[in-house]
Amino acid sequence: MNRLQAIRPFGQRIWLDNLSRELIASGELARLLADDGIAGVTSNPAIFYKAISSDASYQGELAVLKQDAALSAEARYEKLVVADIQAACDLLLPQYEASQGNDGYVSLEVSPELSRDEAGTLAAARRLWAEIGRANAMIKIPATAEGIRAFQTLTREGVNVNITLLFSLPQVEAVWDAYIAGLSARLADGQPVGGVKAVASFFLSRVDSLLDAQVAEQHKGKVAIALSKAAYARYQERFHGEEFAKLRAAGARPQFLLWASTGTKNAAYSDVLYVESLIGDETVNTVPDATMAAFRDHGDAALTLPVGMDQAKALLAEVEAAGIDLAAVGEKLQQDGLKLFEDAFVQLLKLTA
């Protein structure tokens, strides 16, 4: 068992935070699934910009699509990436089936330009869900107020969602409110709830990158992990308590936390900091290639997420007492993250125009 596979006995799934046609066609994705136990894949506009701009295997199909003047740049982009998502879903289908639908998911994000458009998000999510046509697909939606409302509706409709760009505890709580409400409505509709899967993507390294210049020395590089532990404590309370009991009895799945932005941005920190520190049951960590290679080489798999919960809460209280509003920080980081994805999407559409 390699170091990445050693994480799985602790109940955490490792997903790959990357996707491209070359990754699929070369057999590299299949190798990662077989050798490293990768259980899912996430993508975003920045990932697909890098793929389409650097991977020659897209160019032939793109040239054909550009001959159809009736297709918009976004429609051409969707045709390219939907094919990749379908192929990745097919590779992961055995995991999906063997786990009764708990593993084996591939995420595709709606246009970030829709982040403040509930109706537009719903329309795009429904269209992509139908076009992909795979039970182990996930539609990725940013956790703005409009996105969260769309998420609740999509959950009621039975669409799998990866709700993303979460940076604070209030944001995560709002997402879980929507998930539980959506599932409850689905159950009241007489529809099965057991087939619906959702994850809540909580971002790490960007929190510390912003706050390290503001917090006390002893708190540098620790706030994101403390927030994650506090979120996990709330996950345990909400999904293993009375609130979710009726839904759980009906077969509903809890909405796992997914640790995102887990590549270390500060060279002073361990390159596996945000993997080693957050290993725990009923969680996912989506890991970029470089961080995955680092953990494969020298990572240490141990049950770390439930450890030090009281210290984490105390650290967050000290940070707040020092005048840092962590909820406001979360809102700023979400806006910054949306801008990054919007900019990447604009550049992406220039490639397909």
Short mmCIF file of C-alpha atoms in Angstrom, two decimals, residues 37-350:
data_model
loop_
_atom_site.label_atom_id
_atom_site.label_comp_id
_atom_site.label_asym_id
_atom_site.label_seq_id
_atom_site.Cartn_x
_atom_site.Cartn_y
_atom_site.Cartn_z
CA GLY A 37 -6.75 4.77 -4.86
CA ILE A 38 -8.02 8.08 -6.28
CA ALA A 39 -11.80 8.10 -5.75
CA GLY A 40 -12.95 11.19 -7.65
CA VAL A 41 -11.97 14.14 -9.84
CA THR A 42 -12.62 17.88 -9.60
CA SER A 43 -12.23 20.50 -12.31
CA ASN A 44 -12.65 24.26 -12.62
CA PRO A 45 -12.26 26.92 -15.34
CA ALA A 46 -8.57 27.44 -14.53
CA ILE A 47 -7.88 23.71 -14.88
CA PHE A 48 -9.64 23.55 -18.25
CA TYR A 49 -7.93 26.72 -19.48
CA LYS A 50 -4.57 25.09 -18.79
CA ALA A 51 -5.71 21.85 -20.44
CA ILE A 52 -7.18 23.33 -23.62
CA SER A 53 -4.38 25.87 -24.09
CA SER A 54 -1.59 23.30 -23.70
CA ASP A 55 -3.03 19.94 -24.80
CA ALA A 56 -2.81 19.45 -28.59
CA SER A 57 -5.42 16.69 -28.51
CA TYR A 58 -8.19 19.30 -28.27
CA GLN A 59 -7.21 21.19 -31.39
CA GLY A 60 -8.73 18.94 -34.05
CA GLU A 61 -12.15 18.85 -32.43
CA LEU A 62 -11.99 22.55 -31.63
CA ALA A 63 -11.23 23.37 -35.28
CA VAL A 64 -14.34 21.45 -36.33
CA LEU A 65 -16.48 23.18 -33.70
CA LYS A 66 -15.25 26.60 -34.83
CA GLN A 67 -16.59 25.88 -38.32
CA ASP A 68 -20.10 25.93 -36.86
CA ALA A 69 -20.90 29.63 -36.63
CA ALA A 70 -24.12 28.87 -34.79
CA LEU A 71 -22.17 27.69 -31.75
CA SER A 72 -21.12 30.26 -29.16
CA ALA A 73 -17.66 30.14 -27.58
CA GLU A 74 -19.28 28.79 -24.40
CA ALA A 75 -21.16 26.09 -26.31
CA ARG A 76 -17.90 24.96 -27.95
CA TYR A 77 -16.19 24.90 -24.57
CA GLU A 78 -19.00 22.81 -23.09
CA LYS A 79 -18.84 20.29 -25.92
CA LEU A 80 -15.12 19.83 -25.34
CA VAL A 81 -15.28 19.46 -21.58
CA VAL A 82 -18.51 17.45 -21.36
CA ALA A 83 -16.74 14.77 -23.40
CA ASP A 84 -13.86 14.77 -20.89
CA ILE A 85 -16.23 14.61 -17.93
CA GLN A 86 -18.11 11.70 -19.50
CA ALA A 87 -14.88 9.80 -20.14
CA ALA A 88 -13.67 10.38 -16.58
CA CYS A 89 -17.07 9.35 -15.18
CA ASP A 90 -16.86 6.12 -17.17
CA LEU A 91 -13.40 5.36 -15.75
CA LEU A 92 -14.70 5.96 -12.23
CA LEU A 93 -17.97 4.11 -12.71
CA PRO A 94 -16.67 0.81 -11.20
CA GLN A 95 -15.85 2.68 -7.99
CA TYR A 96 -19.25 4.35 -8.00
CA GLU A 97 -21.00 1.01 -8.38
CA ALA A 98 -18.81 -0.87 -5.89
CA SER A 99 -19.39 1.80 -3.23
CA GLN A 100 -23.16 1.97 -3.85
CA GLY A 101 -22.74 5.52 -5.06
CA ASN A 102 -20.47 6.85 -2.32
CA ASP A 103 -17.33 7.25 -4.44
CA GLY A 104 -16.34 7.75 -8.05
CA TYR A 105 -17.55 11.30 -8.81
CA VAL A 106 -16.36 13.84 -11.37
CA SER A 107 -17.22 17.56 -10.99
CA LEU A 108 -17.90 20.12 -13.73
CA GLU A 109 -18.47 23.76 -12.79
CA VAL A 110 -21.22 25.97 -14.17
CA SER A 111 -20.09 29.24 -15.70
CA PRO A 112 -18.72 31.49 -12.92
CA GLU A 113 -20.48 34.36 -14.68
CA LEU A 114 -23.71 32.92 -13.22
CA SER A 115 -22.57 33.15 -9.60
CA ARG A 116 -25.17 35.85 -8.76
CA ASP A 117 -27.90 34.43 -11.02
CA GLU A 118 -30.06 31.79 -9.36
CA ALA A 119 -32.25 31.12 -12.41
CA GLY A 120 -29.25 31.03 -14.73
CA THR A 121 -27.40 28.66 -12.41
CA LEU A 122 -30.41 26.34 -12.28
CA ALA A 123 -30.77 26.32 -16.06
CA ALA A 124 -27.06 25.68 -16.63
CA ALA A 125 -26.86 22.96 -13.98
CA ARG A 126 -29.88 21.14 -15.37
CA ARG A 127 -28.51 21.38 -18.91
CA LEU A 128 -25.04 20.10 -17.98
CA TRP A 129 -26.49 17.32 -15.82
CA ALA A 130 -28.59 16.13 -18.76
CA GLU A 131 -25.77 16.51 -21.30
CA ILE A 132 -23.26 14.57 -19.21
CA GLY A 133 -25.84 11.88 -18.55
CA ARG A 134 -23.84 10.07 -15.89
CA ALA A 135 -25.07 9.18 -12.39
CA ASN A 136 -21.58 9.83 -10.99
CA ALA A 137 -21.30 13.37 -12.33
CA MET A 138 -21.42 16.36 -9.99
CA ILE A 139 -22.35 19.88 -10.96
CA LYS A 140 -20.13 22.43 -9.26
CA ILE A 141 -21.77 25.63 -8.03
CA PRO A 142 -20.23 28.50 -6.03
CA ALA A 143 -21.72 29.05 -2.58
CA THR A 144 -23.09 32.55 -3.10
CA ALA A 145 -26.57 33.21 -1.70
CA GLU A 146 -27.98 32.63 -5.19
CA GLY A 147 -25.90 29.50 -5.68
CA ILE A 148 -27.03 28.07 -2.35
CA ARG A 149 -30.69 28.60 -3.25
CA ALA A 150 -30.09 26.88 -6.59
CA PHE A 151 -28.33 24.06 -4.74
CA GLN A 152 -31.38 23.50 -2.54
CA THR A 153 -33.62 23.23 -5.60
CA LEU A 154 -31.20 20.90 -7.42
CA THR A 155 -30.95 18.67 -4.36
CA ARG A 156 -34.73 18.41 -4.33
CA GLU A 157 -34.56 17.43 -8.01
CA GLY A 158 -31.94 14.72 -7.38
CA VAL A 159 -28.95 16.43 -9.02
CA ASN A 160 -25.53 15.76 -7.47
CA VAL A 161 -23.79 19.00 -6.50
CA ASN A 162 -20.31 20.03 -5.41
CA ILE A 163 -20.91 23.40 -3.77
CA THR A 164 -17.68 25.31 -3.77
CA LEU A 165 -15.75 28.38 -2.61
CA LEU A 166 -16.51 27.94 1.09
CA PHE A 167 -14.18 29.80 3.45
CA SER A 168 -16.10 30.30 6.71
CA LEU A 169 -18.32 28.49 9.18
CA PRO A 170 -21.44 30.59 8.40
CA GLN A 171 -21.07 29.74 4.71
CA VAL A 172 -20.84 26.02 5.46
CA GLU A 173 -23.82 26.13 7.80
CA ALA A 174 -25.92 27.84 5.11
CA VAL A 175 -24.97 25.12 2.63
CA TRP A 176 -25.95 22.37 5.04
CA ASP A 177 -29.25 24.14 5.77
CA ALA A 178 -29.98 24.08 2.03
CA TYR A 179 -28.95 20.44 1.61
CA ILE A 180 -31.13 19.24 4.48
CA ALA A 181 -34.06 21.38 3.29
CA GLY A 182 -33.68 20.11 -0.28
CA LEU A 183 -33.55 16.48 0.81
CA SER A 184 -36.49 16.96 3.16
CA ALA A 185 -38.55 18.42 0.32
CA ARG A 186 -37.52 15.54 -1.94
CA LEU A 187 -38.59 13.04 0.70
CA ALA A 188 -41.92 14.86 1.12
CA ASP A 189 -42.35 14.65 -2.67
CA GLY A 190 -42.22 10.88 -2.35
CA GLN A 191 -38.89 10.69 -4.20
CA PRO A 192 -35.94 8.50 -3.12
CA VAL A 193 -33.20 10.38 -1.28
CA GLY A 194 -30.56 7.66 -1.20
CA GLY A 195 -29.20 8.36 -4.66
CA VAL A 196 -28.38 12.03 -4.08
CA LYS A 197 -24.76 12.92 -3.35
CA ALA A 198 -23.32 16.33 -2.50
CA VAL A 199 -20.06 17.65 -1.11
CA ALA A 200 -19.16 21.01 0.47
CA SER A 201 -15.79 22.28 -0.78
CA PHE A 202 -13.97 24.17 1.97
CA PHE A 203 -10.85 26.05 0.85
CA LEU A 204 -7.71 26.11 2.95
CA SER A 205 -4.46 27.63 1.71
CA ARG A 206 -6.07 30.90 0.61
CA VAL A 207 -7.26 31.50 4.19
CA ASP A 208 -3.74 31.33 5.59
CA SER A 209 -2.28 33.26 2.64
CA LEU A 210 -4.56 36.18 3.50
CA LEU A 211 -4.38 35.99 7.29
CA ASP A 212 -0.72 35.19 7.93
CA ALA A 213 0.14 38.90 7.65
CA GLN A 214 -2.56 39.79 10.19
CA VAL A 215 -2.47 37.14 12.92
CA ALA A 216 -0.09 36.63 15.81
CA GLU A 217 3.09 34.67 15.09
CA GLN A 218 1.86 31.57 16.90
CA HIS A 219 -1.25 31.48 14.70
CA LYS A 220 0.45 31.70 11.30
CA GLY A 221 -0.37 28.75 9.06
CA LYS A 222 -2.93 27.44 11.55
CA VAL A 223 -6.18 29.32 11.01
CA ALA A 224 -7.36 27.33 7.96
CA ILE A 225 -6.82 24.02 9.73
CA ALA A 226 -8.56 25.30 12.85
CA LEU A 227 -11.54 26.42 10.75
CA SER A 228 -11.66 23.03 9.07
CA LYS A 229 -11.66 21.22 12.41
CA ALA A 230 -14.45 23.48 13.68
CA ALA A 231 -16.46 22.79 10.51
CA TYR A 232 -15.94 19.06 10.97
CA ALA A 233 -17.18 19.27 14.55
CA ARG A 234 -20.36 20.91 13.26
CA TYR A 235 -20.63 18.25 10.54
CA GLN A 236 -20.62 15.56 13.22
CA GLU A 237 -23.27 17.37 15.22
CA ARG A 238 -25.57 18.02 12.28
CA PHE A 239 -25.29 14.78 10.32
CA HIS A 240 -24.88 12.34 13.19
CA GLY A 241 -27.49 13.93 15.43
CA GLU A 242 -31.23 14.27 15.60
CA GLU A 243 -31.46 16.86 12.81
CA PHE A 244 -30.52 14.36 10.08
CA ALA A 245 -31.94 11.22 11.73
CA LYS A 246 -35.14 11.01 9.67
CA LEU A 247 -33.31 11.57 6.40
CA ARG A 248 -30.59 9.10 7.34
CA ALA A 249 -33.25 6.50 8.13
CA ALA A 250 -34.67 7.09 4.65
CA GLY A 251 -31.26 6.35 3.12
CA ALA A 252 -29.96 9.90 2.65
CA ARG A 253 -26.22 10.50 2.57
CA PRO A 254 -24.61 13.22 4.70
CA GLN A 255 -22.93 16.04 2.81
CA PHE A 256 -19.22 15.41 3.29
CA LEU A 257 -16.76 18.25 3.68
CA LEU A 258 -14.29 18.34 0.81
CA TRP A 259 -10.96 20.00 1.55
CA ALA A 260 -9.93 22.15 -1.42
CA SER A 261 -7.03 24.48 -2.22
CA THR A 262 -4.79 22.02 -0.40
CA GLY A 263 -1.59 22.83 -2.22
CA THR A 264 0.65 24.79 0.16
CA LYS A 265 1.27 28.34 -1.09
CA ASN A 266 3.83 29.33 1.57
CA ALA A 267 7.22 27.69 0.99
CA ALA A 268 7.92 27.88 4.73
CA TYR A 269 5.21 25.29 5.37
CA SER A 270 5.26 21.57 4.69
CA ASP A 271 4.14 20.78 1.16
CA VAL A 272 1.69 18.23 2.60
CA LEU A 273 0.41 20.40 5.48
CA TYR A 274 -3.20 20.55 4.28
CA VAL A 275 -3.34 16.81 3.64
CA GLU A 276 -1.64 15.41 6.74
CA SER A 277 -3.52 17.73 9.11
CA LEU A 278 -7.05 16.93 7.93
CA ILE A 279 -7.37 13.16 7.59
CA GLY A 280 -10.67 11.96 9.02
CA ASP A 281 -13.73 9.84 8.38
CA GLU A 282 -16.45 10.96 5.97
CA THR A 283 -14.33 13.63 4.29
CA VAL A 284 -12.75 14.18 0.88
CA ASN A 285 -9.48 15.90 0.03
CA THR A 286 -9.10 17.02 -3.58
CA VAL A 287 -5.38 17.25 -4.23
CA PRO A 288 -3.44 18.92 -7.07
CA ASP A 289 -0.77 16.92 -8.90
CA ALA A 290 2.25 18.41 -7.12
CA THR A 291 0.77 17.89 -3.65
CA MET A 292 -0.24 14.36 -4.58
CA ALA A 293 3.31 13.58 -5.69
CA ALA A 294 4.68 15.08 -2.48
CA PHE A 295 2.38 13.00 -0.27
CA ARG A 296 3.13 9.87 -2.29
CA ASP A 297 6.82 10.54 -1.58
CA HIS A 298 6.86 11.56 2.08
CA GLY A 299 3.35 12.02 3.47
CA ASP A 300 2.28 10.48 6.76
CA ALA A 301 -1.21 8.99 6.96
CA ALA A 302 -2.75 9.21 10.43
CA LEU A 303 -6.11 10.11 11.93
CA THR A 304 -5.55 13.83 12.54
CA LEU A 305 -8.81 15.65 11.84
CA PRO A 306 -10.60 14.86 15.14
CA VAL A 307 -7.47 15.62 17.16
CA GLY A 308 -7.12 18.99 18.88
CA MET A 309 -10.70 20.17 18.44
CA ASP A 310 -10.70 22.24 21.65
CA GLN A 311 -7.38 23.86 20.75
CA ALA A 312 -8.73 24.71 17.30
CA LYS A 313 -11.79 26.42 18.75
CA ALA A 314 -9.60 28.30 21.22
CA LEU A 315 -7.31 29.47 18.42
CA LEU A 316 -10.28 30.79 16.42
CA ALA A 317 -11.57 32.61 19.50
CA GLU A 318 -8.16 34.24 19.99
CA VAL A 319 -8.05 35.35 16.35
CA GLU A 320 -11.53 36.86 16.61
CA ALA A 321 -10.63 38.52 19.92
CA ALA A 322 -7.67 40.15 18.17
CA GLY A 323 -10.13 41.94 15.89
CA ILE A 324 -10.26 39.65 12.86
CA ASP A 325 -13.80 38.96 11.65
CA LEU A 326 -13.52 35.47 10.19
CA ALA A 327 -16.97 35.62 8.60
CA ALA A 328 -15.97 38.82 6.77
CA VAL A 329 -12.69 37.19 5.75
CA GLY A 330 -14.71 34.32 4.29
CA GLU A 331 -16.85 36.70 2.24
CA LYS A 332 -13.77 38.51 0.88
CA LEU A 333 -12.07 35.25 -0.05
CA GLN A 334 -15.19 34.00 -1.79
CA GLN A 335 -15.36 37.21 -3.86
CA ASP A 336 -11.68 36.89 -4.69
CA GLY A 337 -12.17 33.26 -5.68
CA LEU A 338 -15.11 34.13 -7.92
CA LYS A 339 -12.99 36.79 -9.65
CA LEU A 340 -10.19 34.30 -10.28
CA PHE A 341 -12.61 31.80 -11.83
CA GLU A 342 -14.36 34.52 -13.84
CA ASP A 343 -11.04 35.73 -15.24
CA ALA A 344 -10.01 32.18 -16.11
CA PHE A 345 -13.36 31.60 -17.81
CA VAL A 346 -12.97 34.75 -19.93
CA GLN A 347 -9.55 33.55 -21.05
CA LEU A 348 -10.94 30.09 -21.69
CA LEU A 349 -13.67 31.40 -23.98
CA LYS A 350 -11.05 33.30 -25.98
#
